[in-house]
Amino acid sequence: MQLQDILYSQGFGTRRVCAGLIQQGLVTVSGEVVSEADRSFDPSGLNFTVQGVAWTYHQPAYLMLYKPAGTECSQKPSTYPSIYTLLPSPLRLRPQKGPVQGVQAVGRLDQDTTGLLLLTDDGKFIHRLSSPKHHVPKVYDVTTKHPVNVGQIERLLSGVVLDDDPHPVRAAACEATGTHQLRLTLTEGKYHQVKRMVAAVSNRVDGLHRSRIGELSLPPDMSPGQWRWLRPEDLRAVGYAAAR
Ligand code: URA
């Protein structure tokens, strides 16, 4: 694949801009300046720098973000900064494959929710992980306003009715992890689902953190606001690689 096409595919600008960057000597591959835009490389796992920014070729892009509180999962946020501002610009500018440019969040978390969020430019991945049909479990650590009790846990497990749907929704798993803490596993993703389920059992969510999707946990060494690429084993952990 030509170097200009590699840069273009990774979000470093139009083909013309990418060719210009290379011709100006601003691109290195495996440590050496390459100034011929049409020189070919095997892109798989290729390491290069663009104006000093180190990059590894990824196609498609799959990543995780530790979403901090006070950020919106929208490209056009209304009140808080967008999570997309936490990503380097090439991830936001990757050429359009689906209806939108760049990587997209797989589902949304509320502005005050923290934790594991996946992003990709692979539409099939978004569909598979968001589809209620596939029942990918998501684990939430909830801090409640009032003490949790056995009755609340039983009701969350047996099913509660939310205002917009006569069919009860139930937690796939639910346990108390403290006097004011619950760990709740859901296999669907209705709007404000955790908050509404907890309200339906007469308690209230004071803090919400997503710690796991499928078998993929938020790594303990990540801090709010950080992102990293997903590895093949991470994709398997969310049940994707086997399905591709
Ligand atoms: N349920 C909620 O209520 N909010 C979230 O952010 C995620 C799940």
PDB file of C-alpha atoms and ligand atoms in Angstrom:
ATOM      1  CA  MET A   1       0.000   0.000   0.000  1.00  0.00           C
ATOM      2  CA  GLN A   2       1.374   3.444  -0.881  1.00  0.00           C
ATOM      3  CA  LEU A   3       2.512   5.527   2.064  1.00  0.00           C
ATOM      4  CA  GLN A   4       0.201   8.404   1.115  1.00  0.00           C
ATOM      5  CA  ASP A   5      -2.769   5.993   1.185  1.00  0.00           C
ATOM      6  CA  ILE A   6      -1.663   4.577   4.515  1.00  0.00           C
ATOM      7  CA  LEU A   7      -1.601   8.063   6.066  1.00  0.00           C
ATOM      8  CA  TYR A   8      -4.898   8.946   4.432  1.00  0.00           C
ATOM      9  CA  SER A   9      -6.596   5.797   5.759  1.00  0.00           C
ATOM     10  CA  GLN A  10      -5.418   6.626   9.287  1.00  0.00           C
ATOM     11  CA  GLY A  11      -6.904  10.128   9.316  1.00  0.00           C
ATOM     12  CA  PHE A  12      -3.896  12.357   8.627  1.00  0.00           C
ATOM     13  CA  GLY A  13      -5.722  14.440   6.007  1.00  0.00           C
ATOM     14  CA  THR A  14      -6.725  14.291   2.372  1.00  0.00           C
ATOM     15  CA  ARG A  15      -4.528  12.286  -0.029  1.00  0.00           C
ATOM     16  CA  ARG A  16      -3.026  15.546  -1.256  1.00  0.00           C
ATOM     17  CA  VAL A  17      -2.208  16.708   2.306  1.00  0.00           C
ATOM     18  CA  CYS A  18      -0.699  13.298   3.125  1.00  0.00           C
ATOM     19  CA  ALA A  19       1.443  13.323  -0.021  1.00  0.00           C
ATOM     20  CA  GLY A  20       2.632  16.833   0.929  1.00  0.00           C
ATOM     21  CA  LEU A  21       3.579  15.780   4.463  1.00  0.00           C
ATOM     22  CA  ILE A  22       5.645  12.913   3.064  1.00  0.00           C
ATOM     23  CA  GLN A  23       7.349  15.011   0.376  1.00  0.00           C
ATOM     24  CA  GLN A  24       8.291  17.642   2.976  1.00  0.00           C
ATOM     25  CA  GLY A  25      10.183  14.975   4.938  1.00  0.00           C
ATOM     26  CA  LEU A  26       7.771  15.050   7.867  1.00  0.00           C
ATOM     27  CA  VAL A  27       7.065  11.307   7.872  1.00  0.00           C
ATOM     28  CA  THR A  28       9.281   8.517   9.151  1.00  0.00           C
ATOM     29  CA  VAL A  29       8.724   4.771   8.791  1.00  0.00           C
ATOM     30  CA  SER A  30      10.500   2.472  11.238  1.00  0.00           C
ATOM     31  CA  GLY A  31      12.727   5.396  12.228  1.00  0.00           C
ATOM     32  CA  GLU A  32      13.740   6.574   8.711  1.00  0.00           C
ATOM     33  CA  VAL A  33      12.472   9.617   6.802  1.00  0.00           C
ATOM     34  CA  VAL A  34      10.582   8.526   3.679  1.00  0.00           C
ATOM     35  CA  SER A  35       9.936  11.313   1.181  1.00  0.00           C
ATOM     36  CA  GLU A  36       8.372   9.382  -1.732  1.00  0.00           C
ATOM     37  CA  ALA A  37       4.599   9.504  -1.278  1.00  0.00           C
ATOM     38  CA  ASP A  38       4.049   6.514  -3.571  1.00  0.00           C
ATOM     39  CA  ARG A  39       6.526   4.183  -1.875  1.00  0.00           C
ATOM     40  CA  SER A  40       4.771   0.956  -0.855  1.00  0.00           C
ATOM     41  CA  PHE A  41       4.761  -0.721   2.539  1.00  0.00           C
ATOM     42  CA  ASP A  42       2.959  -3.640   4.090  1.00  0.00           C
ATOM     43  CA  PRO A  43       0.570  -1.651   6.313  1.00  0.00           C
ATOM     44  CA  SER A  44      -0.151  -4.400   8.822  1.00  0.00           C
ATOM     45  CA  GLY A  45       1.242  -3.243  12.184  1.00  0.00           C
ATOM     46  CA  LEU A  46       3.341  -0.530  10.451  1.00  0.00           C
ATOM     47  CA  ASN A  47       4.897   2.005  12.830  1.00  0.00           C
ATOM     48  CA  PHE A  48       5.413   5.506  11.515  1.00  0.00           C
ATOM     49  CA  THR A  49       5.545   9.111  12.699  1.00  0.00           C
ATOM     50  CA  VAL A  50       3.872  12.156  11.202  1.00  0.00           C
ATOM     51  CA  GLN A  51       5.335  15.472  12.330  1.00  0.00           C
ATOM     52  CA  GLY A  52       6.765  13.642  15.324  1.00  0.00           C
ATOM     53  CA  VAL A  53       3.484  11.935  16.257  1.00  0.00           C
ATOM     54  CA  ALA A  54       3.995   8.166  16.557  1.00  0.00           C
ATOM     55  CA  TRP A  55       1.271   6.018  15.045  1.00  0.00           C
ATOM     56  CA  THR A  56       0.634   2.328  14.374  1.00  0.00           C
ATOM     57  CA  TYR A  57      -1.543   1.341  11.440  1.00  0.00           C
ATOM     58  CA  HIS A  58      -4.896  -0.044  12.570  1.00  0.00           C
ATOM     59  CA  GLN A  59      -7.669  -0.959  10.181  1.00  0.00           C
ATOM     60  CA  PRO A  60     -10.392  -0.977  11.369  1.00  0.00           C
ATOM     61  CA  ALA A  61      -9.909   1.057  14.542  1.00  0.00           C
ATOM     62  CA  TYR A  62     -11.109  -0.501  17.808  1.00  0.00           C
ATOM     63  CA  LEU A  63     -10.372   1.311  21.047  1.00  0.00           C
ATOM     64  CA  MET A  64     -11.440   1.720  24.620  1.00  0.00           C
ATOM     65  CA  LEU A  65     -11.787   4.990  26.486  1.00  0.00           C
ATOM     66  CA  TYR A  66     -12.028   5.510  30.225  1.00  0.00           C
ATOM     67  CA  LYS A  67     -14.862   8.010  30.085  1.00  0.00           C
ATOM     68  CA  PRO A  68     -14.507  10.693  32.741  1.00  0.00           C
ATOM     69  CA  ALA A  69     -17.471  12.353  34.448  1.00  0.00           C
ATOM     70  CA  GLY A  70     -18.677  15.592  32.933  1.00  0.00           C
ATOM     71  CA  THR A  71     -18.331  14.556  29.277  1.00  0.00           C
ATOM     72  CA  GLU A  72     -20.992  13.861  26.654  1.00  0.00           C
ATOM     73  CA  CYS A  73     -20.942  10.936  24.205  1.00  0.00           C
ATOM     74  CA  SER A  74     -22.078  13.198  21.397  1.00  0.00           C
ATOM     75  CA  GLN A  75     -20.255  14.778  18.466  1.00  0.00           C
ATOM     76  CA  LYS A  76     -22.308  17.906  19.117  1.00  0.00           C
ATOM     77  CA  PRO A  77     -22.492  18.175  22.901  1.00  0.00           C
ATOM     78  CA  SER A  78     -25.032  20.508  24.473  1.00  0.00           C
ATOM     79  CA  THR A  79     -23.468  21.298  27.860  1.00  0.00           C
ATOM     80  CA  TYR A  80     -20.274  19.338  28.602  1.00  0.00           C
ATOM     81  CA  PRO A  81     -17.206  18.681  26.439  1.00  0.00           C
ATOM     82  CA  SER A  82     -17.504  15.816  23.980  1.00  0.00           C
ATOM     83  CA  ILE A  83     -15.633  12.569  24.671  1.00  0.00           C
ATOM     84  CA  TYR A  84     -14.284  12.896  21.125  1.00  0.00           C
ATOM     85  CA  THR A  85     -12.070  15.803  22.258  1.00  0.00           C
ATOM     86  CA  LEU A  86     -10.150  13.231  24.355  1.00  0.00           C
ATOM     87  CA  LEU A  87      -8.998  11.393  21.224  1.00  0.00           C
ATOM     88  CA  PRO A  88      -6.138  12.367  18.899  1.00  0.00           C
ATOM     89  CA  SER A  89      -7.425  14.098  15.788  1.00  0.00           C
ATOM     90  CA  PRO A  90      -6.536  11.282  13.303  1.00  0.00           C
ATOM     91  CA  LEU A  91      -9.066   9.048  15.083  1.00  0.00           C
ATOM     92  CA  ARG A  92     -11.731  11.701  14.586  1.00  0.00           C
ATOM     93  CA  LEU A  93     -10.734  12.403  11.000  1.00  0.00           C
ATOM     94  CA  ARG A  94     -10.396   8.863   9.618  1.00  0.00           C
ATOM     95  CA  PRO A  95     -12.077   8.824   6.224  1.00  0.00           C
ATOM     96  CA  GLN A  96     -15.738   8.129   6.209  1.00  0.00           C
ATOM     97  CA  LYS A  97     -16.801   4.504   5.729  1.00  0.00           C
ATOM     98  CA  GLY A  98     -20.271   4.578   7.207  1.00  0.00           C
ATOM     99  CA  PRO A  99     -22.558   7.564   7.564  1.00  0.00           C
ATOM    100  CA  VAL A 100     -20.092   9.499   9.741  1.00  0.00           C
ATOM    101  CA  GLN A 101     -16.416  10.340   9.769  1.00  0.00           C
ATOM    102  CA  GLY A 102     -13.983   8.905  12.319  1.00  0.00           C
ATOM    103  CA  VAL A 103     -14.548   6.500  15.175  1.00  0.00           C
ATOM    104  CA  GLN A 104     -17.910   6.341  16.922  1.00  0.00           C
ATOM    105  CA  ALA A 105     -18.849   5.337  20.458  1.00  0.00           C
ATOM    106  CA  VAL A 106     -20.568   1.980  20.810  1.00  0.00           C
ATOM    107  CA  GLY A 107     -23.685   3.169  22.631  1.00  0.00           C
ATOM    108  CA  ARG A 108     -23.707   6.075  25.030  1.00  0.00           C
ATOM    109  CA  LEU A 109     -23.069   6.722  28.695  1.00  0.00           C
ATOM    110  CA  ASP A 110     -24.675   9.639  30.525  1.00  0.00           C
ATOM    111  CA  GLN A 111     -22.558  12.740  31.114  1.00  0.00           C
ATOM    112  CA  ASP A 112     -22.081  11.851  34.796  1.00  0.00           C
ATOM    113  CA  THR A 113     -21.335   8.137  34.167  1.00  0.00           C
ATOM    114  CA  THR A 114     -17.697   7.047  34.169  1.00  0.00           C
ATOM    115  CA  GLY A 115     -15.925   3.955  32.884  1.00  0.00           C
ATOM    116  CA  LEU A 116     -15.497   1.667  29.932  1.00  0.00           C
ATOM    117  CA  LEU A 117     -16.576   2.936  26.538  1.00  0.00           C
ATOM    118  CA  LEU A 118     -15.680   1.284  23.234  1.00  0.00           C
ATOM    119  CA  LEU A 119     -15.207   3.202  19.990  1.00  0.00           C
ATOM    120  CA  THR A 120     -14.701   2.015  16.425  1.00  0.00           C
ATOM    121  CA  ASP A 121     -15.175   2.800  12.747  1.00  0.00           C
ATOM    122  CA  ASP A 122     -16.467  -0.735  12.123  1.00  0.00           C
ATOM    123  CA  GLY A 123     -20.242  -0.529  11.738  1.00  0.00           C
ATOM    124  CA  LYS A 124     -20.689  -4.279  12.202  1.00  0.00           C
ATOM    125  CA  PHE A 125     -18.943  -4.111  15.564  1.00  0.00           C
ATOM    126  CA  ILE A 126     -21.245  -1.291  16.720  1.00  0.00           C
ATOM    127  CA  HIS A 127     -24.266  -3.242  15.586  1.00  0.00           C
ATOM    128  CA  ARG A 128     -23.182  -6.494  17.201  1.00  0.00           C
ATOM    129  CA  LEU A 129     -22.356  -4.947  20.548  1.00  0.00           C
ATOM    130  CA  SER A 130     -25.420  -2.714  20.702  1.00  0.00           C
ATOM    131  CA  SER A 131     -27.973  -5.218  19.457  1.00  0.00           C
ATOM    132  CA  PRO A 132     -30.182  -6.526  22.289  1.00  0.00           C
ATOM    133  CA  LYS A 133     -30.309  -9.801  20.316  1.00  0.00           C
ATOM    134  CA  HIS A 134     -26.685 -10.557  21.162  1.00  0.00           C
ATOM    135  CA  HIS A 135     -27.072  -9.994  24.925  1.00  0.00           C
ATOM    136  CA  VAL A 136     -23.552  -8.723  25.555  1.00  0.00           C
ATOM    137  CA  PRO A 137     -23.525  -8.234  29.345  1.00  0.00           C
ATOM    138  CA  LYS A 138     -22.467  -4.854  30.716  1.00  0.00           C
ATOM    139  CA  VAL A 139     -21.484  -4.502  34.352  1.00  0.00           C
ATOM    140  CA  TYR A 140     -22.244  -1.297  36.245  1.00  0.00           C
ATOM    141  CA  ASP A 141     -21.021  -0.305  39.695  1.00  0.00           C
ATOM    142  CA  VAL A 142     -23.716   1.820  41.243  1.00  0.00           C
ATOM    143  CA  THR A 143     -23.506   4.095  44.279  1.00  0.00           C
ATOM    144  CA  THR A 144     -26.949   4.675  45.728  1.00  0.00           C
ATOM    145  CA  LYS A 145     -28.417   7.522  47.743  1.00  0.00           C
ATOM    146  CA  HIS A 146     -30.209   5.212  50.211  1.00  0.00           C
ATOM    147  CA  PRO A 147     -28.946   1.929  51.682  1.00  0.00           C
ATOM    148  CA  VAL A 148     -29.518  -1.080  49.451  1.00  0.00           C
ATOM    149  CA  ASN A 149     -31.613  -3.949  50.772  1.00  0.00           C
ATOM    150  CA  VAL A 150     -32.454  -7.517  49.803  1.00  0.00           C
ATOM    151  CA  GLY A 151     -35.929  -6.540  48.585  1.00  0.00           C
ATOM    152  CA  GLN A 152     -34.483  -4.057  46.090  1.00  0.00           C
ATOM    153  CA  ILE A 153     -32.030  -6.637  44.774  1.00  0.00           C
ATOM    154  CA  GLU A 154     -34.788  -9.237  44.408  1.00  0.00           C
ATOM    155  CA  ARG A 155     -36.948  -6.811  42.473  1.00  0.00           C
ATOM    156  CA  LEU A 156     -34.080  -5.780  40.172  1.00  0.00           C
ATOM    157  CA  LEU A 157     -33.483  -9.461  39.442  1.00  0.00           C
ATOM    158  CA  SER A 158     -37.120 -10.420  38.964  1.00  0.00           C
ATOM    159  CA  GLY A 159     -37.934  -7.406  36.794  1.00  0.00           C
ATOM    160  CA  VAL A 160     -39.222  -3.842  37.099  1.00  0.00           C
ATOM    161  CA  VAL A 161     -41.514  -1.933  34.770  1.00  0.00           C
ATOM    162  CA  LEU A 162     -40.134   1.319  33.329  1.00  0.00           C
ATOM    163  CA  ASP A 163     -42.448   4.123  32.276  1.00  0.00           C
ATOM    164  CA  ASP A 164     -42.065   3.711  28.490  1.00  0.00           C
ATOM    165  CA  ASP A 165     -42.504  -0.057  28.235  1.00  0.00           C
ATOM    166  CA  PRO A 166     -45.016  -2.477  29.769  1.00  0.00           C
ATOM    167  CA  HIS A 167     -42.506  -5.364  29.591  1.00  0.00           C
ATOM    168  CA  PRO A 168     -40.474  -5.680  32.759  1.00  0.00           C
ATOM    169  CA  VAL A 169     -36.703  -5.305  32.469  1.00  0.00           C
ATOM    170  CA  ARG A 170     -34.507  -7.364  34.731  1.00  0.00           C
ATOM    171  CA  ALA A 171     -30.874  -7.379  35.742  1.00  0.00           C
ATOM    172  CA  ALA A 172     -28.974 -10.457  34.579  1.00  0.00           C
ATOM    173  CA  ALA A 173     -27.085 -10.257  37.881  1.00  0.00           C
ATOM    174  CA  CYS A 174     -27.259  -7.966  40.893  1.00  0.00           C
ATOM    175  CA  GLU A 175     -25.419  -7.986  44.196  1.00  0.00           C
ATOM    176  CA  ALA A 176     -24.760  -5.548  47.009  1.00  0.00           C
ATOM    177  CA  THR A 177     -21.075  -4.625  47.167  1.00  0.00           C
ATOM    178  CA  GLY A 178     -21.463  -2.185  50.080  1.00  0.00           C
ATOM    179  CA  THR A 179     -24.168  -0.520  52.155  1.00  0.00           C
ATOM    180  CA  HIS A 180     -24.751   1.979  49.325  1.00  0.00           C
ATOM    181  CA  GLN A 181     -23.248   0.003  46.440  1.00  0.00           C
ATOM    182  CA  LEU A 182     -24.677  -2.374  43.879  1.00  0.00           C
ATOM    183  CA  ARG A 183     -23.085  -4.293  41.047  1.00  0.00           C
ATOM    184  CA  LEU A 184     -25.630  -4.671  38.292  1.00  0.00           C
ATOM    185  CA  THR A 185     -25.307  -6.602  35.027  1.00  0.00           C
ATOM    186  CA  LEU A 186     -27.556  -5.670  32.108  1.00  0.00           C
ATOM    187  CA  THR A 187     -27.800  -7.276  28.690  1.00  0.00           C
ATOM    188  CA  GLU A 188     -29.732  -4.462  27.031  1.00  0.00           C
ATOM    189  CA  GLY A 189     -29.185  -0.727  26.890  1.00  0.00           C
ATOM    190  CA  LYS A 190     -32.339   1.305  27.253  1.00  0.00           C
ATOM    191  CA  TYR A 191     -32.146   5.044  27.817  1.00  0.00           C
ATOM    192  CA  HIS A 192     -30.955   5.780  31.411  1.00  0.00           C
ATOM    193  CA  GLN A 193     -31.677   2.128  32.162  1.00  0.00           C
ATOM    194  CA  VAL A 194     -29.692   1.751  35.382  1.00  0.00           C
ATOM    195  CA  LYS A 195     -30.957   5.016  36.831  1.00  0.00           C
ATOM    196  CA  ARG A 196     -34.556   4.186  35.945  1.00  0.00           C
ATOM    197  CA  MET A 197     -34.356   0.625  37.281  1.00  0.00           C
ATOM    198  CA  VAL A 198     -32.864   1.789  40.567  1.00  0.00           C
ATOM    199  CA  ALA A 199     -35.513   4.528  40.824  1.00  0.00           C
ATOM    200  CA  ALA A 200     -38.200   1.884  40.192  1.00  0.00           C
ATOM    201  CA  VAL A 201     -37.151   0.122  43.422  1.00  0.00           C
ATOM    202  CA  SER A 202     -37.366   3.408  45.372  1.00  0.00           C
ATOM    203  CA  ASN A 203     -33.662   4.159  45.539  1.00  0.00           C
ATOM    204  CA  ARG A 204     -31.544   6.638  43.538  1.00  0.00           C
ATOM    205  CA  VAL A 205     -28.284   6.505  41.631  1.00  0.00           C
ATOM    206  CA  ASP A 206     -25.681   8.876  43.052  1.00  0.00           C
ATOM    207  CA  GLY A 207     -22.744   7.482  41.083  1.00  0.00           C
ATOM    208  CA  LEU A 208     -22.497   5.191  38.068  1.00  0.00           C
ATOM    209  CA  HIS A 209     -19.440   3.487  36.633  1.00  0.00           C
ATOM    210  CA  ARG A 210     -19.267   0.858  33.868  1.00  0.00           C
ATOM    211  CA  SER A 211     -16.520  -1.584  34.729  1.00  0.00           C
ATOM    212  CA  ARG A 212     -16.979  -4.367  32.187  1.00  0.00           C
ATOM    213  CA  ILE A 213     -18.404  -5.215  28.757  1.00  0.00           C
ATOM    214  CA  GLY A 214     -18.611  -8.950  28.045  1.00  0.00           C
ATOM    215  CA  GLU A 215     -15.401 -10.334  29.544  1.00  0.00           C
ATOM    216  CA  LEU A 216     -13.476  -7.101  28.970  1.00  0.00           C
ATOM    217  CA  SER A 217     -12.799  -5.101  32.137  1.00  0.00           C
ATOM    218  CA  LEU A 218     -11.542  -1.555  32.350  1.00  0.00           C
ATOM    219  CA  PRO A 219      -7.796  -2.058  32.969  1.00  0.00           C
ATOM    220  CA  PRO A 220      -6.830  -1.000  36.522  1.00  0.00           C
ATOM    221  CA  ASP A 221      -3.855   1.023  35.228  1.00  0.00           C
ATOM    222  CA  MET A 222      -6.032   3.303  33.093  1.00  0.00           C
ATOM    223  CA  SER A 223      -7.067   6.741  34.356  1.00  0.00           C
ATOM    224  CA  PRO A 224     -10.149   8.777  33.439  1.00  0.00           C
ATOM    225  CA  GLY A 225      -9.672  10.387  30.024  1.00  0.00           C
ATOM    226  CA  GLN A 226      -7.161   7.817  28.734  1.00  0.00           C
ATOM    227  CA  TRP A 227      -7.727   5.666  25.647  1.00  0.00           C
ATOM    228  CA  ARG A 228      -5.956   2.649  24.154  1.00  0.00           C
ATOM    229  CA  TRP A 229      -6.230   0.324  21.184  1.00  0.00           C
ATOM    230  CA  LEU A 230      -8.091  -2.946  21.688  1.00  0.00           C
ATOM    231  CA  ARG A 231      -5.931  -6.032  21.214  1.00  0.00           C
ATOM    232  CA  PRO A 232      -7.189  -9.205  19.486  1.00  0.00           C
ATOM    233  CA  GLU A 233      -7.804 -10.785  22.909  1.00  0.00           C
ATOM    234  CA  ASP A 234      -9.901  -7.745  23.915  1.00  0.00           C
ATOM    235  CA  LEU A 235     -12.063  -8.254  20.828  1.00  0.00           C
ATOM    236  CA  ARG A 236     -12.474 -11.900  21.752  1.00  0.00           C
ATOM    237  CA  ALA A 237     -13.398 -10.839  25.295  1.00  0.00           C
ATOM    238  CA  VAL A 238     -16.358  -8.862  23.945  1.00  0.00           C
ATOM    239  CA  GLY A 239     -17.313 -11.840  21.761  1.00  0.00           C
ATOM    240  CA  TYR A 240     -16.417 -10.231  18.459  1.00  0.00           C
ATOM    241  CA  ALA A 241     -13.439 -11.895  16.802  1.00  0.00           C
ATOM    242  CA  ALA A 242     -15.146 -15.271  16.680  1.00  0.00           C
ATOM    243  CA  ALA A 243     -18.155 -13.747  14.959  1.00  0.00           C
ATOM    244  CA  ARG A 244     -16.299 -11.907  12.160  1.00  0.00           C
TER     245      ARG A 244
HETATM  246  N1  URA B   1     -27.710   3.396  32.540  1.00  0.00           N
HETATM  247  C1  URA B   1     -27.845   4.688  32.901  1.00  0.00           C
HETATM  248  O1  URA B   1     -28.805   5.053  33.548  1.00  0.00           O
HETATM  249  N2  URA B   1     -26.889   5.561  32.511  1.00  0.00           N
HETATM  250  C2  URA B   1     -25.781   5.189  31.831  1.00  0.00           C
HETATM  251  O2  URA B   1     -24.912   6.024  31.538  1.00  0.00           O
HETATM  252  C3  URA B   1     -25.642   3.845  31.488  1.00  0.00           C
HETATM  253  C4  URA B   1     -26.624   2.955  31.835  1.00  0.00           C
END
